[in-house]
Amino acid sequence: MIDGAGTVKSMQERLGAEVMDARAPKPRRAFVRVSRGAFGKAVRHAVLDLGFSHLIAITAAEVGEEMEAMYHLACMGATVLTLSVRVPKGDAVLPDISEIMPSAAIYEREAQEMTGIRFEGLKDDSNLVLPKGWPSGVHPLRKDQTYEGLVKVKLDLEKG
Amino acid sequence: MGYASTVKVPFGPQHPALKEPEHFLFEVDGDTVVGVTPRIGYVHRGIEKALELSTYGHGIYLAERICGICTIAHTCCYAQAVEELMGIDVPPRANYIRTIMSELERLHSHSLWVGLVAHEAGFDTLFMYAWRDREVILNLFQELTGGRVLHAINTLGGVRRDISPEMADKVRRALEHFEGRTKEYLRIVRTEPTFLRRTRDVGVLKPADAARLNAVGPTLRASGIKGDVRRDDPYVAYDEMPFNVITSDSCDVFGRTEVRTEEMMESIGIIRHALEHLPEGVFRVRAPRNVPAGECVSRVEAPRGEDMHYARSNGTAKPDRYKVRAPTLANIPALCKMLVGIHVADIPIILAGIDPCFSCMDRMVFVRSGGSTGRAR
């Protein structure tokens, strides 16, 4: 089974300068950030070549003027690789990976409505968790969404 | 002759067969389910957003409330993540106490589930017995932590309360009684003909599908795959505990029952070992207020399966991003697979089979605090 350092090394060998940041802080943890262009290649390498076939979740986060999507992948249940990619807020689009990872769709839909990153190619991109009628541009986990603002959206929704 | 087309049947969010609000749209052809679309989110409380607005010290109270059954799993996962970011080492005694508490939680969660699945199978006698015996564990929790449901035992830097030698003896005596009862349940679920007929070949999940759809916990292990965070990615004191990862090859609701019941026996063994080898020393260290910038992935094996927390800190007293992925969400794709091709009458027992915890799963969206959650929309 591959460990954190081995994962980082393999990703760097395969993707070269496309790896923007990589580290293995613990034996069973690796964090690798790749460029947007190399994302598809990176996912295929991790899942198909290295055996990171268990998708734990997708975390979407805001980093300044960019959005980051982090794919937490586990190999044999043990080593966890967090493969991340950043896209600018104005063009926050990533490909859907449910072709190679069938369980991804549920996490992609969650990330899409909560943070506004669009996953291109999703078969069903309707809201999974937000209430029916929720305004399309309001993504609750964005930093500009305040607690008070979200209460107002919800109250307006209930009033109809 | 059958119908010309299929019929869509809404199931939930309020439904007598569901213990928590969730919606499933079933497409049925006569009496057979041919498609299912889940719609989750009826018990969202915005915990991820709330965690970003709270200090790390406050966050542990929120983590405690993600789920009413796996409160120790979530606080353990949260504390581990934050302690790693803070760079503090938890004393060995605290790790042992966390292990004991996690296994007591598994005992009470699995016996709750055995009761529920017996109820869904129309076997209410077993349901009553299982829930009666579960009280033994809840009473132990009350004595050990002060709370039957929410325990607040985990804190940043260790645990809040020690286990005294007298308390350890009480736990041992209670376990002796509980072990006898668990053996009895194992005998019943393996031999009772009505229960077997109601659970065998119901809700089949083939090993290949379980792996492909990334199922977790007893749902995965009942499909014959040995996946358990306690063994694969040991945390707290699990690397020092002797236990077997229980699997079953029957891939159905019966297998899920067998796996959980046998896991209860393993948990009893783990608690006994941990009590016997409880290290001396302090059970808590001081945690700093601010956390240096960093990120980490923390995992635990909750009673329902793998639970993951991801934390990103920015050097302040509040996290920049905090993500929670509870085991039920991970089992939804596998559940949808199990539900296709079955009889409508089997829906409740298959739903119960994954031990769904919808409020664990629905945690991240803001819905109004108080009053309106869970309403049909």
Short mmCIF file of N, CA and C in Angstrom, two decimals, chain B residues 110-184:
data_model
loop_
_atom_site.label_atom_id
_atom_site.label_comp_id
_atom_site.label_asym_id
_atom_site.label_seq_id
_atom_site.Cartn_x
_atom_site.Cartn_y
_atom_site.Cartn_z
N HIS B 110 -25.49 0.21 18.21
CA HIS B 110 -25.81 -1.06 17.54
C HIS B 110 -27.01 -1.74 18.21
N SER B 111 -27.14 -1.61 19.54
CA SER B 111 -28.31 -2.28 20.15
C SER B 111 -29.59 -1.51 19.81
N LEU B 112 -29.45 -0.19 19.66
CA LEU B 112 -30.60 0.59 19.19
C LEU B 112 -31.01 0.10 17.80
N TRP B 113 -29.99 -0.14 16.95
CA TRP B 113 -30.27 -0.56 15.58
C TRP B 113 -30.87 -1.96 15.54
N VAL B 114 -30.33 -2.88 16.35
CA VAL B 114 -30.88 -4.25 16.37
C VAL B 114 -32.37 -4.17 16.71
N GLY B 115 -32.71 -3.30 17.66
CA GLY B 115 -34.11 -3.10 18.03
C GLY B 115 -34.91 -2.58 16.84
N LEU B 116 -34.36 -1.58 16.14
CA LEU B 116 -35.11 -0.99 15.03
C LEU B 116 -35.32 -1.97 13.89
N VAL B 117 -34.29 -2.74 13.56
CA VAL B 117 -34.44 -3.66 12.43
C VAL B 117 -35.40 -4.78 12.81
N ALA B 118 -35.39 -5.18 14.09
CA ALA B 118 -36.34 -6.20 14.55
C ALA B 118 -37.76 -5.65 14.42
N HIS B 119 -37.93 -4.37 14.76
CA HIS B 119 -39.23 -3.73 14.65
C HIS B 119 -39.70 -3.70 13.20
N GLU B 120 -38.78 -3.33 12.30
CA GLU B 120 -39.15 -3.29 10.87
C GLU B 120 -39.46 -4.68 10.34
N ALA B 121 -38.84 -5.70 10.93
CA ALA B 121 -39.10 -7.06 10.49
C ALA B 121 -40.36 -7.63 11.14
N GLY B 122 -41.03 -6.82 11.96
CA GLY B 122 -42.26 -7.27 12.60
C GLY B 122 -42.00 -8.12 13.83
N PHE B 123 -40.80 -7.97 14.42
CA PHE B 123 -40.42 -8.80 15.55
C PHE B 123 -40.26 -7.88 16.76
N ASP B 124 -41.39 -7.39 17.27
CA ASP B 124 -41.33 -6.36 18.30
C ASP B 124 -40.84 -6.85 19.66
N THR B 125 -40.86 -8.15 19.88
CA THR B 125 -40.36 -8.66 21.16
C THR B 125 -38.86 -8.38 21.27
N LEU B 126 -38.15 -8.68 20.18
CA LEU B 126 -36.70 -8.43 20.18
C LEU B 126 -36.42 -6.94 20.30
N PHE B 127 -37.25 -6.14 19.65
CA PHE B 127 -37.12 -4.69 19.73
C PHE B 127 -37.19 -4.23 21.19
N MET B 128 -38.18 -4.73 21.91
CA MET B 128 -38.34 -4.34 23.32
C MET B 128 -37.16 -4.80 24.17
N TYR B 129 -36.71 -6.04 23.95
CA TYR B 129 -35.58 -6.56 24.72
C TYR B 129 -34.31 -5.76 24.45
N ALA B 130 -34.05 -5.51 23.16
CA ALA B 130 -32.81 -4.81 22.80
C ALA B 130 -32.79 -3.42 23.42
N TRP B 131 -33.92 -2.75 23.38
CA TRP B 131 -33.96 -1.38 23.94
C TRP B 131 -33.93 -1.40 25.46
N ARG B 132 -34.48 -2.43 26.06
CA ARG B 132 -34.39 -2.53 27.51
C ARG B 132 -32.93 -2.71 27.92
N ASP B 133 -32.22 -3.60 27.23
CA ASP B 133 -30.84 -3.88 27.60
C ASP B 133 -29.90 -2.72 27.27
N ARG B 134 -30.31 -1.92 26.30
CA ARG B 134 -29.51 -0.75 25.94
C ARG B 134 -29.44 0.25 27.09
N GLU B 135 -30.46 0.23 27.94
CA GLU B 135 -30.49 1.12 29.11
C GLU B 135 -29.25 0.93 29.99
N VAL B 136 -28.73 -0.30 30.02
CA VAL B 136 -27.54 -0.58 30.84
C VAL B 136 -26.40 0.35 30.40
N ILE B 137 -26.24 0.47 29.09
CA ILE B 137 -25.15 1.31 28.56
C ILE B 137 -25.45 2.79 28.81
N LEU B 138 -26.72 3.17 28.61
CA LEU B 138 -27.07 4.58 28.82
C LEU B 138 -26.85 4.97 30.28
N ASN B 139 -27.19 4.05 31.20
CA ASN B 139 -26.96 4.34 32.62
C ASN B 139 -25.47 4.46 32.93
N LEU B 140 -24.68 3.62 32.26
CA LEU B 140 -23.22 3.72 32.45
C LEU B 140 -22.74 5.10 31.98
N PHE B 141 -23.25 5.53 30.84
CA PHE B 141 -22.88 6.85 30.32
C PHE B 141 -23.22 7.94 31.33
N GLN B 142 -24.37 7.80 31.92
CA GLN B 142 -24.78 8.82 32.90
C GLN B 142 -23.79 8.88 34.06
N GLU B 143 -23.36 7.72 34.51
CA GLU B 143 -22.41 7.71 35.62
C GLU B 143 -21.01 8.15 35.20
N LEU B 144 -20.63 7.77 33.99
CA LEU B 144 -19.27 8.09 33.55
C LEU B 144 -19.12 9.55 33.13
N THR B 145 -20.17 10.08 32.48
CA THR B 145 -20.02 11.41 31.88
C THR B 145 -21.00 12.45 32.42
N GLY B 146 -22.09 11.99 33.00
CA GLY B 146 -23.11 12.93 33.47
C GLY B 146 -24.26 13.05 32.51
N GLY B 147 -24.14 12.47 31.30
CA GLY B 147 -25.23 12.60 30.34
C GLY B 147 -25.54 11.28 29.66
N ARG B 148 -26.82 10.98 29.48
CA ARG B 148 -27.19 9.73 28.83
C ARG B 148 -27.05 9.82 27.31
N VAL B 149 -27.43 10.97 26.75
CA VAL B 149 -27.43 11.09 25.28
C VAL B 149 -26.26 11.95 24.81
N LEU B 150 -26.19 13.19 25.29
CA LEU B 150 -25.02 14.01 25.00
C LEU B 150 -24.06 13.83 26.16
N HIS B 151 -22.80 13.49 25.87
CA HIS B 151 -21.89 13.13 26.96
C HIS B 151 -20.87 14.20 27.27
N ALA B 152 -20.53 15.02 26.27
CA ALA B 152 -19.53 16.08 26.45
C ALA B 152 -18.29 15.58 27.17
N ILE B 153 -17.84 14.39 26.84
CA ILE B 153 -16.66 13.83 27.51
C ILE B 153 -15.38 14.32 26.83
N ASN B 154 -15.42 14.46 25.51
CA ASN B 154 -14.21 14.90 24.80
C ASN B 154 -14.08 16.41 24.89
N THR B 155 -12.84 16.85 25.09
CA THR B 155 -12.58 18.28 25.07
C THR B 155 -11.24 18.48 24.37
N LEU B 156 -10.94 19.70 23.97
CA LEU B 156 -9.67 19.91 23.27
C LEU B 156 -8.53 19.65 24.25
N GLY B 157 -7.65 18.73 23.93
CA GLY B 157 -6.52 18.41 24.81
C GLY B 157 -6.73 17.16 25.66
N GLY B 158 -7.86 16.51 25.53
CA GLY B 158 -8.07 15.29 26.32
C GLY B 158 -9.53 15.02 26.58
N VAL B 159 -9.81 14.53 27.78
CA VAL B 159 -11.20 14.27 28.16
C VAL B 159 -11.52 15.06 29.43
N ARG B 160 -12.80 15.21 29.66
CA ARG B 160 -13.26 16.06 30.75
C ARG B 160 -13.27 15.33 32.10
N ARG B 161 -13.47 14.02 32.06
CA ARG B 161 -13.57 13.26 33.31
C ARG B 161 -12.71 12.02 33.25
N ASP B 162 -12.21 11.62 34.40
CA ASP B 162 -11.39 10.41 34.50
C ASP B 162 -12.31 9.21 34.76
N ILE B 163 -11.75 8.01 34.62
CA ILE B 163 -12.48 6.80 35.03
C ILE B 163 -11.76 6.26 36.27
N SER B 164 -12.46 6.27 37.40
CA SER B 164 -11.85 5.79 38.66
C SER B 164 -11.86 4.26 38.68
N PRO B 165 -11.02 3.63 39.52
CA PRO B 165 -11.03 2.16 39.59
C PRO B 165 -12.42 1.62 39.96
N GLU B 166 -13.16 2.34 40.82
CA GLU B 166 -14.51 1.87 41.20
C GLU B 166 -15.43 1.91 39.99
N MET B 167 -15.30 2.99 39.21
CA MET B 167 -16.14 3.12 38.01
C MET B 167 -15.80 2.02 37.02
N ALA B 168 -14.48 1.73 36.90
CA ALA B 168 -14.04 0.69 35.97
C ALA B 168 -14.69 -0.65 36.36
N ASP B 169 -14.79 -0.91 37.67
CA ASP B 169 -15.43 -2.15 38.11
C ASP B 169 -16.91 -2.18 37.74
N LYS B 170 -17.55 -1.02 37.88
CA LYS B 170 -18.97 -0.94 37.51
C LYS B 170 -19.14 -1.25 36.02
N VAL B 171 -18.24 -0.67 35.20
CA VAL B 171 -18.33 -0.90 33.74
C VAL B 171 -18.15 -2.39 33.47
N ARG B 172 -17.17 -3.02 34.14
CA ARG B 172 -16.93 -4.46 33.92
C ARG B 172 -18.17 -5.29 34.28
N ARG B 173 -18.79 -4.94 35.41
CA ARG B 173 -19.98 -5.72 35.83
C ARG B 173 -21.11 -5.54 34.82
N ALA B 174 -21.30 -4.29 34.37
CA ALA B 174 -22.38 -4.04 33.40
C ALA B 174 -22.11 -4.79 32.10
N LEU B 175 -20.83 -4.83 31.70
CA LEU B 175 -20.49 -5.51 30.44
C LEU B 175 -20.74 -7.01 30.53
N GLU B 176 -20.52 -7.55 31.73
CA GLU B 176 -20.74 -8.98 31.90
C GLU B 176 -22.20 -9.32 31.61
N HIS B 177 -23.09 -8.48 32.15
CA HIS B 177 -24.52 -8.67 31.89
C HIS B 177 -24.81 -8.47 30.41
N PHE B 178 -24.25 -7.40 29.85
CA PHE B 178 -24.55 -7.04 28.46
C PHE B 178 -24.03 -8.10 27.49
N GLU B 179 -22.89 -8.70 27.84
CA GLU B 179 -22.32 -9.73 26.97
C GLU B 179 -23.27 -10.92 26.85
N GLY B 180 -23.84 -11.32 27.99
CA GLY B 180 -24.79 -12.42 27.98
C GLY B 180 -25.98 -12.12 27.08
N ARG B 181 -26.47 -10.87 27.17
CA ARG B 181 -27.62 -10.48 26.36
C ARG B 181 -27.25 -10.47 24.87
N THR B 182 -26.05 -9.96 24.56
CA THR B 182 -25.64 -9.88 23.16
C THR B 182 -25.53 -11.28 22.55
N LYS B 183 -25.00 -12.21 23.34
CA LYS B 183 -24.90 -13.60 22.84
C LYS B 183 -26.30 -14.14 22.53
N GLU B 184 -27.25 -13.75 23.37
CA GLU B 184 -28.62 -14.19 23.16
C GLU B 184 -29.18 -13.60 21.85
#
